[in-house]
Coordinates of C-alpha atoms in Angstrom, one line a residue:
M1 CA -51.6 51.4 -17.7
P2 CA -48.6 52.5 -15.6
K3 CA -47.0 49.9 -13.4
I4 CA -47.9 50.3 -9.7
V5 CA -44.7 50.3 -7.5
D6 CA -44.9 49.0 -4.0
P7 CA -42.5 51.4 -2.1
D8 CA -41.9 48.8 0.7
Q9 CA -41.0 46.1 -1.8
R10 CA -38.7 48.5 -3.6
R11 CA -37.1 49.6 -0.3
R12 CA -36.5 45.9 0.6
Q13 CA -35.0 45.2 -2.8
I14 CA -32.6 48.1 -2.5
L15 CA -31.6 47.2 1.1
D16 CA -31.1 43.6 0.3
A17 CA -28.8 44.6 -2.6
A18 CA -27.0 47.1 -0.3
L19 CA -26.4 44.6 2.5
H20 CA -25.1 42.0 0.0
L21 CA -22.7 44.5 -1.4
I22 CA -21.5 45.6 2.1
V23 CA -20.9 41.9 3.0
T24 CA -19.1 41.1 -0.3
R25 CA -17.3 44.4 -1.1
G26 CA -17.3 46.4 2.1
V27 CA -18.7 49.9 2.6
D28 CA -16.4 51.3 -0.1
G29 CA -18.0 49.0 -2.6
L30 CA -21.4 50.5 -2.2
S31 CA -22.6 53.2 -4.6
F32 CA -25.8 54.0 -6.4
R33 CA -24.4 52.3 -9.5
T34 CA -23.4 49.0 -7.8
V35 CA -26.7 48.9 -5.9
A36 CA -28.6 49.4 -9.2
E37 CA -26.6 46.6 -10.8
E38 CA -27.2 44.3 -7.8
S39 CA -30.9 45.1 -7.4
G40 CA -31.8 45.3 -11.1
L41 CA -33.3 48.7 -10.5
N42 CA -32.2 51.9 -12.2
V43 CA -30.2 54.6 -10.3
G44 CA -33.1 57.0 -10.4
S45 CA -35.3 54.6 -8.5
I46 CA -32.7 54.2 -5.9
R47 CA -32.1 57.9 -5.5
N48 CA -35.9 58.5 -5.2
T49 CA -35.9 56.2 -2.2
Y50 CA -32.6 57.2 -0.7
P51 CA -31.5 60.7 -1.9
S52 CA -27.9 60.3 -0.7
Q53 CA -25.5 57.5 -0.2
H54 CA -25.4 58.4 3.5
D55 CA -29.2 57.9 3.6
L56 CA -28.8 54.4 2.1
L57 CA -26.0 53.4 4.4
A58 CA -27.9 54.7 7.5
A59 CA -31.0 52.7 6.3
A60 CA -28.8 49.6 5.9
A61 CA -27.4 49.9 9.4
E62 CA -30.9 50.6 10.8
D63 CA -32.3 47.5 9.0
V64 CA -29.6 45.3 10.6
G65 CA -30.4 46.8 14.0
D66 CA -34.1 46.3 13.5
S67 CA -33.5 42.6 12.7
M68 CA -31.5 42.2 15.9
D69 CA -34.2 44.0 17.9
R70 CA -36.9 41.7 16.6
R71 CA -35.0 38.7 17.8
L72 CA -34.4 40.4 21.2
E73 CA -38.1 41.1 21.6
S74 CA -38.7 37.5 22.7
H75 CA -36.3 37.8 25.6
D76 CA -36.6 39.5 29.0
L77 CA -34.5 42.7 28.9
S78 CA -36.2 44.3 32.0
G79 CA -33.0 44.2 34.0
T80 CA -34.9 42.8 37.0
P81 CA -32.6 40.6 39.2
G82 CA -33.5 37.0 39.0
T83 CA -34.9 37.0 35.5
H84 CA -32.0 35.2 34.0
T85 CA -29.9 32.1 34.4
V86 CA -26.6 31.6 32.7
E87 CA -28.3 29.6 30.1
T88 CA -31.0 32.2 29.3
A89 CA -28.4 35.0 29.4
V90 CA -26.3 33.1 26.8
A91 CA -29.5 32.8 24.7
V92 CA -30.1 36.5 24.8
L93 CA -26.6 37.7 24.1
G94 CA -26.2 35.0 21.4
E95 CA -28.8 36.8 19.4
L96 CA -26.1 39.5 18.8
L97 CA -23.3 37.0 17.9
P98 CA -22.6 35.5 14.4
L99 CA -23.9 32.0 15.4
D100 CA -25.6 31.3 12.1
E101 CA -25.3 32.7 8.5
D102 CA -27.9 35.4 9.0
R103 CA -26.3 36.7 12.1
R104 CA -22.9 36.4 10.6
R105 CA -24.0 38.6 7.6
E106 CA -25.5 41.2 10.0
N107 CA -22.3 41.3 12.1
I108 CA -20.2 41.7 9.0
V109 CA -22.3 44.7 8.0
L110 CA -22.0 46.2 11.5
G111 CA -18.2 45.5 11.5
E112 CA -17.9 47.3 8.2
F113 CA -19.6 50.4 9.6
M114 CA -17.4 50.3 12.7
M115 CA -14.2 50.1 10.6
A116 CA -15.4 52.9 8.4
S117 CA -16.2 55.1 11.4
R118 CA -12.5 55.2 12.2
T119 CA -11.8 57.4 9.2
K120 CA -15.2 58.7 8.2
D121 CA -17.1 60.9 10.7
V122 CA -20.4 60.3 8.9
F123 CA -20.5 56.8 10.4
R124 CA -19.6 57.8 13.9
D125 CA -23.1 58.6 15.1
I126 CA -24.4 55.3 13.8
T127 CA -21.7 53.2 15.4
D128 CA -21.8 55.1 18.7
H129 CA -25.5 54.4 18.8
M130 CA -25.1 50.7 18.0
S131 CA -22.3 50.3 20.6
G132 CA -24.5 52.0 23.3
D133 CA -27.4 49.7 22.5
M134 CA -25.3 46.7 22.8
L135 CA -23.9 47.8 26.1
S136 CA -27.5 48.4 27.4
V137 CA -28.5 44.9 26.4
V138 CA -25.5 43.3 28.1
T139 CA -26.1 45.4 31.2
A140 CA -29.8 44.4 31.4
V141 CA -28.9 40.8 31.0
L142 CA -26.2 40.9 33.7
T143 CA -28.5 42.7 36.1
G144 CA -31.1 40.0 35.4
L145 CA -28.4 37.4 36.1
G146 CA -27.9 38.9 39.5
V147 CA -24.5 40.6 39.1
P148 CA -24.2 43.1 41.9
A149 CA -24.9 46.7 40.9
D150 CA -21.4 47.9 41.9
R151 CA -19.8 45.3 39.6
T152 CA -22.3 45.5 36.7
P153 CA -20.6 48.4 34.7
Q154 CA -17.2 46.7 34.6
A155 CA -18.7 43.3 34.0
A156 CA -20.9 44.6 31.2
M157 CA -17.9 46.3 29.5
T158 CA -15.9 43.0 29.8
V159 CA -18.6 40.9 28.3
K160 CA -19.3 43.4 25.5
T161 CA -15.6 43.6 24.6
L162 CA -15.4 39.8 24.5
M163 CA -18.5 39.7 22.2
V164 CA -17.0 42.3 19.9
G165 CA -13.7 40.4 19.8
M166 CA -15.4 37.1 19.1
T167 CA -17.5 38.7 16.4
F168 CA -14.5 40.1 14.7
D169 CA -12.7 36.8 14.9
A170 CA -15.6 34.8 13.5
S171 CA -16.4 37.3 10.8
T172 CA -13.0 37.5 9.2
S173 CA -11.0 35.0 7.2
H174 CA -8.4 34.5 9.8
G175 CA -10.9 33.6 12.5
A176 CA -11.1 30.1 13.9
L177 CA -13.9 30.5 16.4
S178 CA -16.9 28.3 15.8
P179 CA -20.4 29.1 17.1
E180 CA -19.9 26.4 19.7
G181 CA -16.6 28.1 20.7
M182 CA -18.2 31.5 21.0
T183 CA -21.0 30.0 23.1
T184 CA -18.5 28.3 25.4
L185 CA -16.5 31.5 25.9
L186 CA -19.6 33.6 26.5
T187 CA -20.9 31.0 29.0
E188 CA -17.6 31.1 30.9
A189 CA -17.6 34.9 31.0
L190 CA -21.1 35.0 32.3
Q191 CA -20.4 32.4 35.0
S192 CA -17.3 34.4 36.0
A193 CA -19.3 37.7 36.2
S194 CA -22.2 36.2 38.2
G195 CA -20.4 33.6 40.3
R196 CA -23.0 31.2 39.0
T197 CA -22.6 27.9 37.1
H198 CA -26.2 27.8 35.8

C-alpha cells in the first residue's frame, strides 16, 4: 500500500529545514540539495512542493512573516489614539525584535533576505513588503500612543530605524545588545516620541 503523504507536514518539514539553513549558512547556503540533506527528503519531493528556489525562499520569508503576524494578532493595531501606553507599545513592537531565541532566528532570516536584496533583485519585492509592513505596525502603535498626526511619519521612521539597527546588532556576532538593552532603548524612543513616561 503506498504511503500517504501529508502535504502540510511535508511543507513544514521543508520550511523548517530551509529556515535552519538560512540561519546557519545564509541565503547562499540554501539549495534543493542542502534542503534535501537537512530535511531527510529527496530533491524531487522538494521540487514538487516548491518548483523553484525562488518559490522556496519566498515561502520561507512568508512563513516568518506569518509567525510575526500571529503574535501581533493579540495586540491592538487599530491606530486609535489612546489605545496604547508606553508599556503596551513596547510589548507590541517587541514582538518584532529578537528578544528570545525564536524571534532571533526569525530576524536573522529576515536580515539575510534584506542583505541579499542589495545585489539580487529577486528579493527586493519581498523585503520592500516586509519593510512596509513593519512601518505600518510602528505607525499604528505610535498613533495609538497619541503621537500627533503631524509628527507620526517622522517618529515612525525614527523608531523603525532604531528597531532595524538593534535587530542587526543583536543578530550578528559583534552585537552586544541584550533583550533588556533593546527594551530600554525602545522604551526611551517611545517616551521621546510621545512625550509620555508611561
